[in-house]
PDB file of C-alpha atoms in Angstrom:
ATOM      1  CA  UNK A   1     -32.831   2.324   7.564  1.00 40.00           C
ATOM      2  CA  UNK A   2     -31.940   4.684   5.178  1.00 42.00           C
ATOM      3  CA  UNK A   3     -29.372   4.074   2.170  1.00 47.00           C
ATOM      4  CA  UNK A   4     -27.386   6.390   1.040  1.00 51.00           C
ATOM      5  CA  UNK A   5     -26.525   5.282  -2.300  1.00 55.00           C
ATOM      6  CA  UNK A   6     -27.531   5.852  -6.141  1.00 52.00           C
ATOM      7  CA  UNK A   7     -31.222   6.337  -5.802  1.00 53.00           C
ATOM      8  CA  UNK A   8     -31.662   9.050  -3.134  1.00 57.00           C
ATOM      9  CA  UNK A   9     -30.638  12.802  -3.107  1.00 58.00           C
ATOM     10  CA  UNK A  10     -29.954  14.397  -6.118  1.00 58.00           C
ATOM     11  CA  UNK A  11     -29.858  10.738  -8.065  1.00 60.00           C
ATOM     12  CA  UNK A  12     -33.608   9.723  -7.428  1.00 58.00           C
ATOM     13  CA  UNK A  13     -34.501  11.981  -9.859  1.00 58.00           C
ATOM     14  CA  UNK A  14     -31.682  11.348 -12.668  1.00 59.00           C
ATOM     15  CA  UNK A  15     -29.898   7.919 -14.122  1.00 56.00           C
ATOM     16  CA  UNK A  16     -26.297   9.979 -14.428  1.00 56.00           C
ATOM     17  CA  UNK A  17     -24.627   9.141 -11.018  1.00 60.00           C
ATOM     18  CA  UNK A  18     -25.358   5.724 -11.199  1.00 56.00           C
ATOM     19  CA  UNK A  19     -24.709   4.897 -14.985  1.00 61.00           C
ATOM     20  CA  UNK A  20     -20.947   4.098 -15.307  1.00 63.00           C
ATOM     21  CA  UNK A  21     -21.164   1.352 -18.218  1.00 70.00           C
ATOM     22  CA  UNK A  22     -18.106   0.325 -20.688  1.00 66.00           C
ATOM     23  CA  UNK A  23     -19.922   1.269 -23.559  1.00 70.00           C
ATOM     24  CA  UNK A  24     -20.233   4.595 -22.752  1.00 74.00           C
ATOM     25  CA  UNK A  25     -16.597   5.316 -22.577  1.00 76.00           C
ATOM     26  CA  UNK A  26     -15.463   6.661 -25.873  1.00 76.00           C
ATOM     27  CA  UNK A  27     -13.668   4.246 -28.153  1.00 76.00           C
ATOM     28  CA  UNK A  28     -10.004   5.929 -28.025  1.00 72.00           C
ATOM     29  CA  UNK A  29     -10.513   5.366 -24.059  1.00 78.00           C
ATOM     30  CA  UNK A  30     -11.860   2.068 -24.428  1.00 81.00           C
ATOM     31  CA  UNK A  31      -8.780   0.996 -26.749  1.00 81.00           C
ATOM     32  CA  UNK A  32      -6.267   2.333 -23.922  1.00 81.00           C
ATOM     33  CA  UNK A  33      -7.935   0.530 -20.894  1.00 82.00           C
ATOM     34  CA  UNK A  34      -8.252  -2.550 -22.905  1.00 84.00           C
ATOM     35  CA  UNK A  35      -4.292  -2.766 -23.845  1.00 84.00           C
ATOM     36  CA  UNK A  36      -3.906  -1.201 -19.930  1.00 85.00           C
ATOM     37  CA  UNK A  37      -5.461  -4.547 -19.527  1.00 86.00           C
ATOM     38  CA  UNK A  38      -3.692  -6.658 -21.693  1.00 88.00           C
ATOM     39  CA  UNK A  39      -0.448  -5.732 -19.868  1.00 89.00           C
ATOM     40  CA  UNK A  40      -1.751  -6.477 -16.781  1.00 90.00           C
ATOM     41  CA  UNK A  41      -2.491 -10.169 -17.908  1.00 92.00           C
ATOM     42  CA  UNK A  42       0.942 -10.590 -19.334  1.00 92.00           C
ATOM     43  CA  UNK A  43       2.596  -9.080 -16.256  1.00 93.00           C
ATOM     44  CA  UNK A  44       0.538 -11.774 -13.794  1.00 95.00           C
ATOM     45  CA  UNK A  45       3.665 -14.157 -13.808  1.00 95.00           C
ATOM     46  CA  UNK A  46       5.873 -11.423 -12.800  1.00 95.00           C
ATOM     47  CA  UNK A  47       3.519 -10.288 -10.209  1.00 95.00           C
ATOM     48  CA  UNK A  48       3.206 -13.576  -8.351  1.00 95.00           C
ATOM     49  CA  UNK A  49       6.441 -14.567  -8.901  1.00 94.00           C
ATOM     50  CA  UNK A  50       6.949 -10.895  -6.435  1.00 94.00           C
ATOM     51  CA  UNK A  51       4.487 -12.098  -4.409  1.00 95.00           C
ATOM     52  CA  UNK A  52       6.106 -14.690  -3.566  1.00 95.00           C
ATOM     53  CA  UNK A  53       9.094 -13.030  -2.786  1.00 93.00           C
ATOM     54  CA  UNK A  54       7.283 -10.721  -0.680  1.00 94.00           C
ATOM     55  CA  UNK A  55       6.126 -13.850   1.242  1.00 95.00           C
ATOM     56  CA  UNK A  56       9.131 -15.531   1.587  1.00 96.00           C
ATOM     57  CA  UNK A  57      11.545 -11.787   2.204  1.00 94.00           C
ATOM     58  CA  UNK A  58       9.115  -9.938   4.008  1.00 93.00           C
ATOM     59  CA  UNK A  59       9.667  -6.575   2.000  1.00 92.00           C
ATOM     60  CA  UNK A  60       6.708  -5.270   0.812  1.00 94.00           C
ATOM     61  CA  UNK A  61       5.158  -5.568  -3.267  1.00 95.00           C
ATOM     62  CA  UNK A  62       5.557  -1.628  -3.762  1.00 96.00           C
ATOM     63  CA  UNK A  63       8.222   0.419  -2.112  1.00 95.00           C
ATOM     64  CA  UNK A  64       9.090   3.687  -1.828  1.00 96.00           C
ATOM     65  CA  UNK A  65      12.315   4.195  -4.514  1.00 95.00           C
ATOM     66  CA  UNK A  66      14.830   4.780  -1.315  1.00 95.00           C
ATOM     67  CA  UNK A  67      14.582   1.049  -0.200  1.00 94.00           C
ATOM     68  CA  UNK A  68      16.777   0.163  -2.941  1.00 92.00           C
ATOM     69  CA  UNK A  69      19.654   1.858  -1.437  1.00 93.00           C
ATOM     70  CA  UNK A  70      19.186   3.688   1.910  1.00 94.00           C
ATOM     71  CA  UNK A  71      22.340   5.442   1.069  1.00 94.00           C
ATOM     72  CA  UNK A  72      21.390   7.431  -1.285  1.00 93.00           C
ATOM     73  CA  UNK A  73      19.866  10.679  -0.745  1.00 94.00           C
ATOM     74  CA  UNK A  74      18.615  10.575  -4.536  1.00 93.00           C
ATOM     75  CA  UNK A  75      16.164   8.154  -3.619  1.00 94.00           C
ATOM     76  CA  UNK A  76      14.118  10.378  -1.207  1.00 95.00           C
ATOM     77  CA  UNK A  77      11.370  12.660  -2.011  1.00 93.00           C
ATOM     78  CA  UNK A  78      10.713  10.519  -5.500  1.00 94.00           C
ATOM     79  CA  UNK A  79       7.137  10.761  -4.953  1.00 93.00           C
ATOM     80  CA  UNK A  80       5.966  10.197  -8.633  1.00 93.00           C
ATOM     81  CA  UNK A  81       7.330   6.557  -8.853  1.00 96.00           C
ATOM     82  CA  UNK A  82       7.844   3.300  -6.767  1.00 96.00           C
ATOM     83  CA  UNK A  83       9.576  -0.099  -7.038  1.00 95.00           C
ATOM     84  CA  UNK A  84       7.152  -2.866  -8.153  1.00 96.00           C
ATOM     85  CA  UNK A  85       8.659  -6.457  -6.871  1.00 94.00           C
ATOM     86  CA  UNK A  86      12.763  -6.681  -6.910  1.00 92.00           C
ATOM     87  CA  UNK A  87      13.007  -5.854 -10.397  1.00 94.00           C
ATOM     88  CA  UNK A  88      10.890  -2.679 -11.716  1.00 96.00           C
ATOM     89  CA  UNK A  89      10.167   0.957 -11.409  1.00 95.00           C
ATOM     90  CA  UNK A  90       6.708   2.446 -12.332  1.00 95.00           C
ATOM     91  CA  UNK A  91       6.036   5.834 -12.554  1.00 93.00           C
ATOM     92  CA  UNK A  92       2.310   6.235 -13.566  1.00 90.00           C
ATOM     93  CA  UNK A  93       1.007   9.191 -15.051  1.00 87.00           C
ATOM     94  CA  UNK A  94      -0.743  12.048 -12.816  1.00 83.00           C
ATOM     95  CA  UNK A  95      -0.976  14.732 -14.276  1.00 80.00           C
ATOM     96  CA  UNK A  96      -2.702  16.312 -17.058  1.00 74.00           C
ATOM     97  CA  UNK A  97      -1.752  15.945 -20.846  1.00 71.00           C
ATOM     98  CA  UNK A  98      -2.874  19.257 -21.784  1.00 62.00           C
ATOM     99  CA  UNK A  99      -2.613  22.928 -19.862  1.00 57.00           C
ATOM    100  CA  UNK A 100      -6.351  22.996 -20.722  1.00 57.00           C
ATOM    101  CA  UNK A 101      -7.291  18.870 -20.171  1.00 52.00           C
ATOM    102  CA  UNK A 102     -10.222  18.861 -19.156  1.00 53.00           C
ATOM    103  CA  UNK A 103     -12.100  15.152 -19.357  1.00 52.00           C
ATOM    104  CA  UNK A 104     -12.264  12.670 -22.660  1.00 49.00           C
ATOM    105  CA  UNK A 105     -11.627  15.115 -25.356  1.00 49.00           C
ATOM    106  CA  UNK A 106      -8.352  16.453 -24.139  1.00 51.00           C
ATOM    107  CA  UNK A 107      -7.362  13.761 -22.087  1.00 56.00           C
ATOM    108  CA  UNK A 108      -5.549  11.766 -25.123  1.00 64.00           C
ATOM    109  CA  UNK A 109      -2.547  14.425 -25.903  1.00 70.00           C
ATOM    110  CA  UNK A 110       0.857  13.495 -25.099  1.00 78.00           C
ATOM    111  CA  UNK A 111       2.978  14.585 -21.639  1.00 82.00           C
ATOM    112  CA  UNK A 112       6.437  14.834 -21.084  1.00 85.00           C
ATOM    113  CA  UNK A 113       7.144  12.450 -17.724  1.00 88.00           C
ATOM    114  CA  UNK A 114      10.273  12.019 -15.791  1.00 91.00           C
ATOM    115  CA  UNK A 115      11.312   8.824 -14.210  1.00 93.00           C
ATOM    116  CA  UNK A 116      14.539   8.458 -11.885  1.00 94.00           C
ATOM    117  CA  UNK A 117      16.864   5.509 -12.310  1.00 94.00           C
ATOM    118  CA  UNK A 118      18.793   4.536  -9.609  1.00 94.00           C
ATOM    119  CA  UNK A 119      21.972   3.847  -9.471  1.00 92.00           C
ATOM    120  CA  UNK A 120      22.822   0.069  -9.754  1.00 89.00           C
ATOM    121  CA  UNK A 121      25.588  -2.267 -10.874  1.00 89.00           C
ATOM    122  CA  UNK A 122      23.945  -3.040 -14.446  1.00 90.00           C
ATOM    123  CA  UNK A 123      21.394  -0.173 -15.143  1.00 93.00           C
ATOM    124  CA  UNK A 124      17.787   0.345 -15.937  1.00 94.00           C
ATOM    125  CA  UNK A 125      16.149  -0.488 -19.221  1.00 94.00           C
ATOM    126  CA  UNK A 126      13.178   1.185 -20.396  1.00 92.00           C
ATOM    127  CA  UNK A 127      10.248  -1.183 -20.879  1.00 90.00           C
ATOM    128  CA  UNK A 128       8.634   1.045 -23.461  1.00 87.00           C
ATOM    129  CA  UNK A 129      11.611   2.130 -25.701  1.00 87.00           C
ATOM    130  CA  UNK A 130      14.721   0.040 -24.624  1.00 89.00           C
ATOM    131  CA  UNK A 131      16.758   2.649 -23.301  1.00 90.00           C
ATOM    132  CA  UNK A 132      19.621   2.786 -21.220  1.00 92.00           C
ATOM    133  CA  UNK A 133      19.769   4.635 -17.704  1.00 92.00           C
ATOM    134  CA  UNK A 134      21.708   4.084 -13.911  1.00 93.00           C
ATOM    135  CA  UNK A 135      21.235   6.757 -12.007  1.00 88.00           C
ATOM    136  CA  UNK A 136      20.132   9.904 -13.826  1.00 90.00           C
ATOM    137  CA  UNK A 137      16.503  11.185 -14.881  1.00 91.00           C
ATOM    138  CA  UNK A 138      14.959   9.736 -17.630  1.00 88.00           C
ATOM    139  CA  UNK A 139      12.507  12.083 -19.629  1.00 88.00           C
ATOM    140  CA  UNK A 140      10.231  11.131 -22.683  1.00 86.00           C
ATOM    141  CA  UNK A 141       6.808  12.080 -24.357  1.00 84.00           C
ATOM    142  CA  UNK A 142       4.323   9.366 -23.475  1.00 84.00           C
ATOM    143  CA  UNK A 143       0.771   8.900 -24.467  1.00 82.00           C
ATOM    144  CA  UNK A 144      -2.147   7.602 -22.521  1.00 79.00           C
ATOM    145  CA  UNK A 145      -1.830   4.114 -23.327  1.00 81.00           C
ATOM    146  CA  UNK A 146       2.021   4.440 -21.941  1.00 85.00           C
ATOM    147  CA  UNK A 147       2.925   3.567 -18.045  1.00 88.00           C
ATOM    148  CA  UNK A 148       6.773   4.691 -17.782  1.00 91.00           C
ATOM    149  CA  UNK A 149       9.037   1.747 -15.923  1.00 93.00           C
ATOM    150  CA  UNK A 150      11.919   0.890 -15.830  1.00 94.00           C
ATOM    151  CA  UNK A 151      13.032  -2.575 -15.678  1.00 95.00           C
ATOM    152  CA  UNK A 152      16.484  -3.745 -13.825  1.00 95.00           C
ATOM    153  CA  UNK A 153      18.800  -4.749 -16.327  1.00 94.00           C
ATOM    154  CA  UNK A 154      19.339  -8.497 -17.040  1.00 91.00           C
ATOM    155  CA  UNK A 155      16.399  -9.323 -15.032  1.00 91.00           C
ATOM    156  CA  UNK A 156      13.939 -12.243 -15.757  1.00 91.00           C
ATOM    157  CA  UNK A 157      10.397 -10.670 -16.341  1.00 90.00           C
ATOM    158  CA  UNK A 158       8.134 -13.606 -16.619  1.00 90.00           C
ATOM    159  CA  UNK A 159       5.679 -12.616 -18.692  1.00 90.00           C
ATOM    160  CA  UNK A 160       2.131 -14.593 -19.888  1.00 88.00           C
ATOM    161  CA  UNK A 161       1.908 -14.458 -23.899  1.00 83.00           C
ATOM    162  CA  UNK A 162      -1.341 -13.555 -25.412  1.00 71.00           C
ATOM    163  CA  UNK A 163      -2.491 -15.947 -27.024  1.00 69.00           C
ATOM    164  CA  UNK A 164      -5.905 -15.511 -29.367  1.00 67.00           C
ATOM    165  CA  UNK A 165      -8.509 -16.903 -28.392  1.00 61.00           C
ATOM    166  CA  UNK A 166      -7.715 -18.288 -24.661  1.00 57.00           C
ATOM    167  CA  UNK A 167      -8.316 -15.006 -22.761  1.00 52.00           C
ATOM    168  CA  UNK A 168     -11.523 -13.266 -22.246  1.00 52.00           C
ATOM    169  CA  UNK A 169      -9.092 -10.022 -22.939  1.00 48.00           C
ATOM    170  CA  UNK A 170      -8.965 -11.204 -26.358  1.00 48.00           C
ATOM    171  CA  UNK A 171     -12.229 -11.733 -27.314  1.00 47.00           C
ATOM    172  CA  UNK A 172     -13.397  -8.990 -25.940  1.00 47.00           C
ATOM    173  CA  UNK A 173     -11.791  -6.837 -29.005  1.00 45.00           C
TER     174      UNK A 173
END
């Protein structure tokens, strides 16, 4: 039996491919994965509350943007963002924020991202900035501790609040 994991190869001889430890990631970093998981806490009601619609519909948690309206052609080909439960869009970042990123030290620049709201009866809100949209592009500088979405408007989000103190997310500042 021979295991090829950390250990053997080129990483018997080194500690590199095998040392991936939080402390090691540089503090601007750590700050942005730590709020990245902060809104993933709050979101937790709104993602089982999805769930359970996908349980109880049958439509899946994530869609592609065009199963919000078959109909409309504008809804193809978005391959940059998806639907998120009955009531969001989220369009994560992919790309670079620099012409010359290249790892931590460039990686915290700004980027100019697009996100396409469909067309709907109310409109789209903007979770970040509160802006209006239904069916048109929207396009805004975001930072590395942004995720663009869009949220349907008059929707109930249910949302955890962070509280001090009763979250291992919060102590761990």
């Amino acid at each position: 039996f021979h295991d090829k994991g950390a250990g053997t190869g080129s990483c018997a001889s080194t500690s590199a491919c095998a040392r991936v430890v939080p402390w090691d990631i540089p503090n601007d970093f750590f700050v942005a994965i730590r709020a990245a998981a902060q809104q993933r806490e709050a979101l937790l009601p709104y993602s089982y509350t999805a769930a359970w619609n996908t349980a109880s519909t049958g439509l899946a948690l994530v869609r592609p943007m065009y199963y919000e309206n078959p109909a409309d052609d504008a809804l193809y080909n978005l391959e940059q963002q998806y639907l998120f439960g009955p009531d969001m869009v989220v369009s994560p970042i992919t790309s670079p924020s620099g012409s010359e990123a290249k790892g931590f030290e460039h990686a915290l620049g700004a980027v100019e991202w697009s996100i396409f709201a469909p067309k709907s009866a109310h409109g789209w809100v903007d979770r970040l900035n509160g802006d209006f949209f239904n069916g048109n592009r929207a396009t805004s500088v975001y930072g590395i501790g942004d995720v663009p979405s869009l949220v349907r408007q008059g929707a109930v989000i249910p949302m955890r609040p962070r509280v001090r103190g009763q979250s291992s997310l919060a102590r761990a500042q």
